[in-house]
Amino acid sequence: MRKTVLITGSSRGIGAQTAIKFAENDYNVIINYKNSKQNALDLLNEIRKKGVESIALKADVSDFQEAQNLVTKSLEEFGHLDVLVNNAGIACQKLFTDISHEEWTHMFDVNIHSMFNCTKPVVNSMLKRHSGKIINISSVWGITGGACEVHYSASKAAVIGFTKSLAKELGPSNIQVNCIAPGFIETDMNKNLNLKESEIEDIKKETPCMRLGNTKDVSEAVFFLAGASSDFITGQVIGVNGGILI
Ligand code: NAP
């Protein structure tokens, strides 16, 4: 039976590239989007051409009920989920003193509450099958902390705590839970920072691999953590950061 993966926030960026990686490796793929419908439909088309089954479902995963519906529809369509990639996320740069209560709450709703919302119904189904892989996307800032990104960094640190705790609880049920902490990856998320060319060059110089990361770098690591080769790896935080944090 072909395996099935649900990737939250897969209309663009890291999520979209990860969807392609799984499709190329004979997985059925559930694409999830919130706003970028056309991107999701284009991706759906591309994935179906690879000969696997795919659907694109709109859901704001920060909303408990919408996330529940996303998982329910996925299970109705495919019967089972082998892999959940909790990837949907937002970022924001501003001084701590400028962060409003609403912005703080929204950051946590999207970056970590979404993981509870999606993982809870998926785990119930994985427990029945005594098998599953959950991969959560954190960030290097979740480890080091980042100035002018207190809410982002704190939410991504929470992803690490979530991953480690859940890994301990689900290990005996043969469900592995791991986390990826990317460094600077070229996507819309960073394009929106409007960094100057000189600032980008500085980041490259600080990175031992001397370049920025790309979505493929992350998708390869996600795919490894989804496969049988990683069956004895759980509760880990894998840095995909070109060595900027060692
Ligand atoms: P991106 O290009 O901005 O894409 C974000 C994706 O998340 C989009 O598909 C977006 O969907 C989706 N999304 C946002 N809020 C959502 C919600 N409430 N419900 C459902 N989907 C939602 O970002 P990215 O760079 O690929 O980032 C992916 C993940 O990697 C994030 O968790 C991010 O924090 C993490 N990360 C990124 C970097 C980096 O340098 N890029 C570094 C470390 C960690 P729509 O467009 O359809 O709304």
mmCIF file of N, CA and C in Angstrom, residues 112-219:
data_model
loop_
_atom_site.group_PDB
_atom_site.id
_atom_site.type_symbol
_atom_site.label_atom_id
_atom_site.label_comp_id
_atom_site.label_asym_id
_atom_site.label_seq_id
_atom_site.Cartn_x
_atom_site.Cartn_y
_atom_site.Cartn_z
ATOM 1 N N ILE A 112 2.770 27.114 17.045
ATOM 2 C CA ILE A 112 2.816 25.964 17.967
ATOM 3 C C ILE A 112 1.429 25.396 18.278
ATOM 4 N N HIS A 113 0.425 26.248 18.469
ATOM 5 C CA HIS A 113 -0.912 25.680 18.731
ATOM 6 C C HIS A 113 -1.374 24.847 17.536
ATOM 7 N N SER A 114 -0.960 25.245 16.338
ATOM 8 C CA SER A 114 -1.292 24.463 15.133
ATOM 9 C C SER A 114 -0.758 23.036 15.243
ATOM 10 N N MET A 115 0.371 22.892 15.904
ATOM 11 C CA MET A 115 0.969 21.548 16.015
ATOM 12 C C MET A 115 0.125 20.666 16.929
ATOM 13 N N PHE A 116 -0.378 21.254 18.013
ATOM 14 C CA PHE A 116 -1.315 20.505 18.868
ATOM 15 C C PHE A 116 -2.562 20.157 18.046
ATOM 16 N N ASN A 117 -3.087 21.167 17.339
ATOM 17 C CA ASN A 117 -4.346 20.991 16.615
ATOM 18 C C ASN A 117 -4.285 19.863 15.584
ATOM 19 N N CYS A 118 -3.163 19.765 14.872
ATOM 20 C CA CYS A 118 -3.044 18.743 13.814
ATOM 21 C C CYS A 118 -2.549 17.412 14.373
ATOM 22 N N THR A 119 -1.636 17.490 15.326
ATOM 23 C CA THR A 119 -1.007 16.245 15.802
ATOM 24 C C THR A 119 -1.997 15.397 16.593
ATOM 25 N N LYS A 120 -2.846 16.042 17.372
ATOM 26 C CA LYS A 120 -3.766 15.285 18.238
ATOM 27 C C LYS A 120 -4.623 14.295 17.444
ATOM 28 N N PRO A 121 -5.349 14.730 16.410
ATOM 29 C CA PRO A 121 -6.150 13.753 15.674
ATOM 30 C C PRO A 121 -5.306 12.765 14.871
ATOM 31 N N VAL A 122 -4.128 13.197 14.412
ATOM 32 C CA VAL A 122 -3.280 12.282 13.643
ATOM 33 C C VAL A 122 -2.736 11.180 14.561
ATOM 34 N N VAL A 123 -2.342 11.564 15.762
ATOM 35 C CA VAL A 123 -1.781 10.573 16.687
ATOM 36 C C VAL A 123 -2.810 9.495 17.009
ATOM 37 N N ASN A 124 -4.044 9.897 17.206
ATOM 38 C CA ASN A 124 -5.074 8.899 17.498
ATOM 39 C C ASN A 124 -5.094 7.824 16.424
ATOM 40 N N SER A 125 -4.983 8.241 15.164
ATOM 41 C CA SER A 125 -5.028 7.253 14.079
ATOM 42 C C SER A 125 -3.710 6.475 13.991
ATOM 43 N N MET A 126 -2.580 7.124 14.275
ATOM 44 C CA MET A 126 -1.287 6.413 14.240
ATOM 45 C C MET A 126 -1.202 5.366 15.357
ATOM 46 N N LEU A 127 -1.769 5.707 16.512
ATOM 47 C CA LEU A 127 -1.724 4.765 17.651
ATOM 48 C C LEU A 127 -2.425 3.455 17.294
ATOM 49 N N LYS A 128 -3.525 3.579 16.572
ATOM 50 C CA LYS A 128 -4.292 2.374 16.180
ATOM 51 C C LYS A 128 -3.441 1.471 15.294
ATOM 52 N N ARG A 129 -2.568 2.102 14.481
ATOM 53 C CA ARG A 129 -1.753 1.317 13.538
ATOM 54 C C ARG A 129 -0.375 0.975 14.127
ATOM 55 N N HIS A 130 -0.089 1.514 15.332
ATOM 56 C CA HIS A 130 1.195 1.289 16.005
ATOM 57 C C HIS A 130 2.359 1.662 15.075
ATOM 58 N N SER A 131 2.219 2.788 14.401
ATOM 59 C CA SER A 131 3.249 3.199 13.450
ATOM 60 C C SER A 131 3.020 4.654 13.033
ATOM 61 N N GLY A 132 4.107 5.403 12.868
ATOM 62 C CA GLY A 132 3.955 6.763 12.357
ATOM 63 C C GLY A 132 5.210 7.585 12.555
ATOM 64 N N LYS A 133 5.287 8.661 11.777
ATOM 65 C CA LYS A 133 6.412 9.610 11.861
ATOM 66 C C LYS A 133 5.842 11.017 11.904
ATOM 67 N N ILE A 134 6.314 11.796 12.866
ATOM 68 C CA ILE A 134 5.892 13.194 12.967
ATOM 69 C C ILE A 134 7.141 14.064 12.909
ATOM 70 N N ILE A 135 7.141 15.023 11.996
ATOM 71 C CA ILE A 135 8.304 15.898 11.840
ATOM 72 C C ILE A 135 7.828 17.347 11.983
ATOM 73 N N ASN A 136 8.398 18.030 12.948
ATOM 74 C CA ASN A 136 8.004 19.405 13.245
ATOM 75 C C ASN A 136 9.096 20.378 12.793
ATOM 76 N N ILE A 137 8.686 21.494 12.201
ATOM 77 C CA ILE A 137 9.680 22.464 11.744
ATOM 78 C C ILE A 137 9.815 23.577 12.787
ATOM 79 N N SER A 138 10.985 23.623 13.419
ATOM 80 C CA SER A 138 11.315 24.685 14.376
ATOM 81 C C SER A 138 12.180 25.712 13.637
ATOM 82 N N SER A 139 13.211 26.204 14.275
ATOM 83 C CA SER A 139 14.115 27.178 13.652
ATOM 84 C C SER A 139 15.378 27.268 14.507
ATOM 85 N N VAL A 140 16.455 27.689 13.870
ATOM 86 C CA VAL A 140 17.691 27.928 14.622
ATOM 87 C C VAL A 140 17.430 28.948 15.748
ATOM 88 N N TRP A 141 16.486 29.896 15.503
ATOM 89 C CA TRP A 141 16.183 30.902 16.532
ATOM 90 C C TRP A 141 15.483 30.271 17.743
ATOM 91 N N GLY A 142 14.870 29.128 17.543
ATOM 92 C CA GLY A 142 14.251 28.418 18.664
ATOM 93 C C GLY A 142 15.291 27.852 19.605
ATOM 94 N N ILE A 143 16.534 27.717 19.113
ATOM 95 C CA ILE A 143 17.640 27.208 19.938
ATOM 96 C C ILE A 143 18.429 28.372 20.543
ATOM 97 N N THR A 144 18.773 29.337 19.676
ATOM 98 C CA THR A 144 19.673 30.406 20.145
ATOM 99 C C THR A 144 18.915 31.618 20.698
ATOM 100 N N GLY A 145 17.655 31.782 20.261
ATOM 101 C CA GLY A 145 16.944 33.037 20.526
ATOM 102 C C GLY A 145 17.391 34.071 19.511
ATOM 103 N N GLY A 146 16.492 34.943 19.120
ATOM 104 C CA GLY A 146 16.828 35.966 18.135
ATOM 105 C C GLY A 146 16.295 37.322 18.569
ATOM 106 N N ALA A 147 17.185 38.323 18.590
ATOM 107 C CA ALA A 147 16.741 39.687 18.914
ATOM 108 C C ALA A 147 15.747 40.157 17.859
ATOM 109 N N CYS A 148 14.785 40.925 18.246
ATOM 110 C CA CYS A 148 13.721 41.429 17.376
ATOM 111 C C CYS A 148 12.840 40.312 16.828
ATOM 112 N N GLU A 149 12.936 39.136 17.432
ATOM 113 C CA GLU A 149 12.067 38.023 17.041
ATOM 114 C C GLU A 149 11.710 37.227 18.290
ATOM 115 N N VAL A 150 11.383 37.925 19.372
ATOM 116 C CA VAL A 150 11.153 37.215 20.634
ATOM 117 C C VAL A 150 9.962 36.273 20.519
ATOM 118 N N HIS A 151 8.880 36.756 19.919
ATOM 119 C CA HIS A 151 7.685 35.891 19.825
ATOM 120 C C HIS A 151 7.936 34.717 18.877
ATOM 121 N N TYR A 152 8.619 34.983 17.743
ATOM 122 C CA TYR A 152 8.946 33.893 16.813
ATOM 123 C C TYR A 152 9.866 32.873 17.508
ATOM 124 N N SER A 153 10.934 33.372 18.129
ATOM 125 C CA SER A 153 11.911 32.471 18.757
ATOM 126 C C SER A 153 11.271 31.652 19.870
ATOM 127 N N ALA A 154 10.434 32.302 20.677
ATOM 128 C CA ALA A 154 9.796 31.590 21.785
ATOM 129 C C ALA A 154 8.848 30.508 21.269
ATOM 130 N N SER A 155 8.127 30.822 20.195
ATOM 131 C CA SER A 155 7.203 29.813 19.650
ATOM 132 C C SER A 155 7.985 28.640 19.062
ATOM 133 N N LYS A 156 9.145 28.925 18.448
ATOM 134 C CA LYS A 156 9.946 27.853 17.849
ATOM 135 C C LYS A 156 10.676 27.041 18.926
ATOM 136 N N ALA A 157 10.990 27.678 20.065
ATOM 137 C CA ALA A 157 11.545 26.914 21.199
ATOM 138 C C ALA A 157 10.480 25.971 21.739
ATOM 139 N N ALA A 158 9.237 26.428 21.738
ATOM 140 C CA ALA A 158 8.140 25.572 22.201
ATOM 141 C C ALA A 158 8.001 24.338 21.307
ATOM 142 N N VAL A 159 8.270 24.509 20.025
ATOM 143 C CA VAL A 159 8.194 23.370 19.096
ATOM 144 C C VAL A 159 9.196 22.286 19.520
ATOM 145 N N ILE A 160 10.348 22.710 19.999
ATOM 146 C CA ILE A 160 11.375 21.745 20.427
ATOM 147 C C ILE A 160 10.906 21.000 21.681
ATOM 148 N N GLY A 161 10.342 21.719 22.639
ATOM 149 C CA GLY A 161 9.818 21.067 23.843
ATOM 150 C C GLY A 161 8.692 20.109 23.527
ATOM 151 N N PHE A 162 7.838 20.527 22.617
ATOM 152 C CA PHE A 162 6.719 19.692 22.158
ATOM 153 C C PHE A 162 7.255 18.393 21.545
ATOM 154 N N THR A 163 8.268 18.546 20.691
ATOM 155 C CA THR A 163 8.846 17.393 19.988
ATOM 156 C C THR A 163 9.450 16.390 20.980
ATOM 157 N N LYS A 164 10.252 16.906 21.903
ATOM 158 C CA LYS A 164 10.962 16.006 22.833
ATOM 159 C C LYS A 164 9.974 15.265 23.730
ATOM 160 N N SER A 165 8.992 15.996 24.239
ATOM 161 C CA SER A 165 8.030 15.379 25.162
ATOM 162 C C SER A 165 7.185 14.324 24.461
ATOM 163 N N LEU A 166 6.720 14.689 23.264
ATOM 164 C CA LEU A 166 5.866 13.757 22.524
ATOM 165 C C LEU A 166 6.653 12.516 22.099
ATOM 166 N N ALA A 167 7.926 12.713 21.775
ATOM 167 C CA ALA A 167 8.767 11.576 21.383
ATOM 168 C C ALA A 167 8.865 10.570 22.525
ATOM 169 N N LYS A 168 8.995 11.074 23.747
ATOM 170 C CA LYS A 168 9.088 10.168 24.903
ATOM 171 C C LYS A 168 7.779 9.411 25.087
ATOM 172 N N GLU A 169 6.683 10.110 24.915
ATOM 173 C CA GLU A 169 5.374 9.493 25.147
ATOM 174 C C GLU A 169 5.010 8.482 24.060
ATOM 175 N N LEU A 170 5.399 8.775 22.817
ATOM 176 C CA LEU A 170 4.953 7.935 21.698
ATOM 177 C C LEU A 170 5.971 6.889 21.259
ATOM 178 N N GLY A 171 7.186 6.975 21.794
ATOM 179 C CA GLY A 171 8.217 5.992 21.422
ATOM 180 C C GLY A 171 7.752 4.550 21.594
ATOM 181 N N PRO A 172 7.167 4.208 22.755
ATOM 182 C CA PRO A 172 6.719 2.816 22.950
ATOM 183 C C PRO A 172 5.639 2.384 21.962
ATOM 184 N N SER A 173 4.993 3.330 21.326
ATOM 185 C CA SER A 173 3.945 2.998 20.342
ATOM 186 C C SER A 173 4.485 3.008 18.916
ATOM 187 N N ASN A 174 5.797 3.013 18.799
ATOM 188 C CA ASN A 174 6.460 2.969 17.490
ATOM 189 C C ASN A 174 6.130 4.179 16.615
ATOM 190 N N ILE A 175 5.996 5.323 17.272
ATOM 191 C CA ILE A 175 5.820 6.575 16.530
ATOM 192 C C ILE A 175 7.019 7.467 16.869
ATOM 193 N N GLN A 176 7.776 7.843 15.834
ATOM 194 C CA GLN A 176 8.954 8.691 16.055
ATOM 195 C C GLN A 176 8.601 10.155 15.781
ATOM 196 N N VAL A 177 9.052 11.008 16.691
ATOM 197 C CA VAL A 177 8.749 12.448 16.589
ATOM 198 C C VAL A 177 10.081 13.206 16.592
ATOM 199 N N ASN A 178 10.344 13.924 15.534
ATOM 200 C CA ASN A 178 11.594 14.683 15.448
ATOM 201 C C ASN A 178 11.326 16.097 14.956
ATOM 202 N N CYS A 179 12.376 16.873 14.994
ATOM 203 C CA CYS A 179 12.244 18.293 14.722
ATOM 204 C C CYS A 179 13.411 18.725 13.839
ATOM 205 N N ILE A 180 13.121 19.635 12.926
ATOM 206 C CA ILE A 180 14.193 20.215 12.114
ATOM 207 C C ILE A 180 14.276 21.701 12.455
ATOM 208 N N ALA A 181 15.486 22.164 12.652
ATOM 209 C CA ALA A 181 15.703 23.585 12.957
ATOM 210 C C ALA A 181 16.508 24.196 11.808
ATOM 211 N N PRO A 182 15.806 24.718 10.800
ATOM 212 C CA PRO A 182 16.545 25.305 9.675
ATOM 213 C C PRO A 182 17.224 26.618 10.066
ATOM 214 N N GLY A 183 18.295 26.918 9.334
ATOM 215 C CA GLY A 183 18.911 28.244 9.423
ATOM 216 C C GLY A 183 18.236 29.141 8.399
ATOM 217 N N PHE A 184 19.018 29.966 7.727
ATOM 218 C CA PHE A 184 18.456 30.924 6.752
ATOM 219 C C PHE A 184 18.173 30.187 5.439
ATOM 220 N N ILE A 185 16.894 30.020 5.119
ATOM 221 C CA ILE A 185 16.483 29.306 3.906
ATOM 222 C C ILE A 185 15.812 30.304 2.964
ATOM 223 N N GLU A 186 16.184 30.256 1.692
ATOM 224 C CA GLU A 186 15.629 31.223 0.729
ATOM 225 C C GLU A 186 14.174 30.890 0.380
ATOM 226 N N THR A 187 13.253 31.609 0.987
ATOM 227 C CA THR A 187 11.811 31.484 0.697
ATOM 228 C C THR A 187 11.189 32.878 0.808
ATOM 229 N N ASP A 188 9.869 32.928 0.595
ATOM 230 C CA ASP A 188 9.151 34.208 0.746
ATOM 231 C C ASP A 188 9.332 34.768 2.151
ATOM 232 N N MET A 189 9.425 33.858 3.135
ATOM 233 C CA MET A 189 9.529 34.302 4.534
ATOM 234 C C MET A 189 10.707 35.253 4.714
ATOM 235 N N ASN A 190 11.830 34.930 4.065
ATOM 236 C CA ASN A 190 13.003 35.790 4.190
ATOM 237 C C ASN A 190 13.019 36.927 3.174
ATOM 238 N N LYS A 191 12.377 36.661 2.005
ATOM 239 C CA LYS A 191 12.275 37.746 1.004
ATOM 240 C C LYS A 191 11.590 38.950 1.633
ATOM 241 N N ASN A 192 10.594 38.657 2.492
ATOM 242 C CA ASN A 192 9.824 39.738 3.115
ATOM 243 C C ASN A 192 10.657 40.582 4.077
ATOM 244 N N LEU A 193 11.855 40.102 4.418
ATOM 245 C CA LEU A 193 12.731 40.876 5.308
ATOM 246 C C LEU A 193 13.376 42.056 4.571
ATOM 247 N N ASN A 194 13.365 41.962 3.210
ATOM 248 C CA ASN A 194 13.985 42.997 2.366
ATOM 249 C C ASN A 194 15.424 43.289 2.786
ATOM 250 N N LEU A 195 16.201 42.231 2.977
ATOM 251 C CA LEU A 195 17.600 42.420 3.375
ATOM 252 C C LEU A 195 18.398 43.013 2.225
ATOM 253 N N LYS A 196 19.409 43.821 2.565
ATOM 254 C CA LYS A 196 20.296 44.387 1.537
ATOM 255 C C LYS A 196 21.244 43.281 1.083
ATOM 256 N N GLU A 197 21.773 43.432 -0.129
ATOM 257 C CA GLU A 197 22.718 42.447 -0.672
ATOM 258 C C GLU A 197 23.896 42.247 0.291
ATOM 259 N N SER A 198 24.355 43.365 0.892
ATOM 260 C CA SER A 198 25.520 43.278 1.797
ATOM 261 C C SER A 198 25.170 42.469 3.056
ATOM 262 N N GLU A 199 23.917 42.561 3.495
ATOM 263 C CA GLU A 199 23.506 41.787 4.679
ATOM 264 C C GLU A 199 23.446 40.291 4.351
ATOM 265 N N ILE A 200 23.003 39.990 3.139
ATOM 266 C CA ILE A 200 22.954 38.581 2.716
ATOM 267 C C ILE A 200 24.368 38.031 2.618
ATOM 268 N N GLU A 201 25.284 38.842 2.076
ATOM 269 C CA GLU A 201 26.689 38.413 1.970
ATOM 270 C C GLU A 201 27.276 38.146 3.362
ATOM 271 N N ASP A 202 26.902 38.988 4.335
ATOM 272 C CA ASP A 202 27.386 38.794 5.707
ATOM 273 C C ASP A 202 26.897 37.466 6.281
ATOM 274 N N ILE A 203 25.637 37.130 6.009
ATOM 275 C CA ILE A 203 25.090 35.846 6.513
ATOM 276 C C ILE A 203 25.873 34.688 5.889
ATOM 277 N N LYS A 204 26.138 34.805 4.585
ATOM 278 C CA LYS A 204 26.898 33.739 3.904
ATOM 279 C C LYS A 204 28.285 33.585 4.530
ATOM 280 N N LYS A 205 28.929 34.720 4.825
ATOM 281 C CA LYS A 205 30.294 34.673 5.400
ATOM 282 C C LYS A 205 30.294 34.036 6.776
ATOM 283 N N GLU A 206 29.202 34.245 7.530
ATOM 284 C CA GLU A 206 29.111 33.659 8.887
ATOM 285 C C GLU A 206 28.780 32.174 8.851
ATOM 286 N N THR A 207 28.391 31.679 7.662
ATOM 287 C CA THR A 207 27.942 30.287 7.527
ATOM 288 C C THR A 207 29.097 29.428 7.006
ATOM 289 N N PRO A 208 29.540 28.425 7.754
ATOM 290 C CA PRO A 208 30.662 27.599 7.290
ATOM 291 C C PRO A 208 30.478 27.050 5.876
ATOM 292 N N CYS A 209 29.260 26.709 5.483
ATOM 293 C CA CYS A 209 29.048 26.209 4.119
ATOM 294 C C CYS A 209 29.029 27.335 3.082
ATOM 295 N N MET A 210 29.145 28.597 3.545
ATOM 296 C CA MET A 210 29.325 29.770 2.679
ATOM 297 C C MET A 210 28.174 30.043 1.707
ATOM 298 N N ARG A 211 26.988 29.602 2.085
ATOM 299 C CA ARG A 211 25.825 29.915 1.237
ATOM 300 C C ARG A 211 24.571 29.922 2.090
ATOM 301 N N LEU A 212 23.476 30.434 1.497
ATOM 302 C CA LEU A 212 22.178 30.332 2.154
ATOM 303 C C LEU A 212 21.623 28.932 1.900
ATOM 304 N N GLY A 213 20.672 28.533 2.717
ATOM 305 C CA GLY A 213 20.026 27.238 2.483
ATOM 306 C C GLY A 213 18.915 27.378 1.459
ATOM 307 N N ASN A 214 18.537 26.254 0.866
ATOM 308 C CA ASN A 214 17.382 26.272 -0.035
ATOM 309 C C ASN A 214 16.359 25.233 0.442
ATOM 310 N N THR A 215 15.190 25.285 -0.174
ATOM 311 C CA THR A 215 14.091 24.430 0.309
ATOM 312 C C THR A 215 14.424 22.941 0.158
ATOM 313 N N LYS A 216 15.264 22.636 -0.835
ATOM 314 C CA LYS A 216 15.645 21.230 -1.054
ATOM 315 C C LYS A 216 16.477 20.712 0.127
ATOM 316 N N ASP A 217 17.341 21.594 0.658
ATOM 317 C CA ASP A 217 18.164 21.179 1.813
ATOM 318 C C ASP A 217 17.260 20.695 2.945
ATOM 319 N N VAL A 218 16.158 21.399 3.162
ATOM 320 C CA VAL A 218 15.270 21.030 4.275
ATOM 321 C C VAL A 218 14.434 19.796 3.915
ATOM 322 N N SER A 219 13.927 19.776 2.674
ATOM 323 C CA SER A 219 13.044 18.653 2.307
ATOM 324 C C SER A 219 13.780 17.318 2.357
#
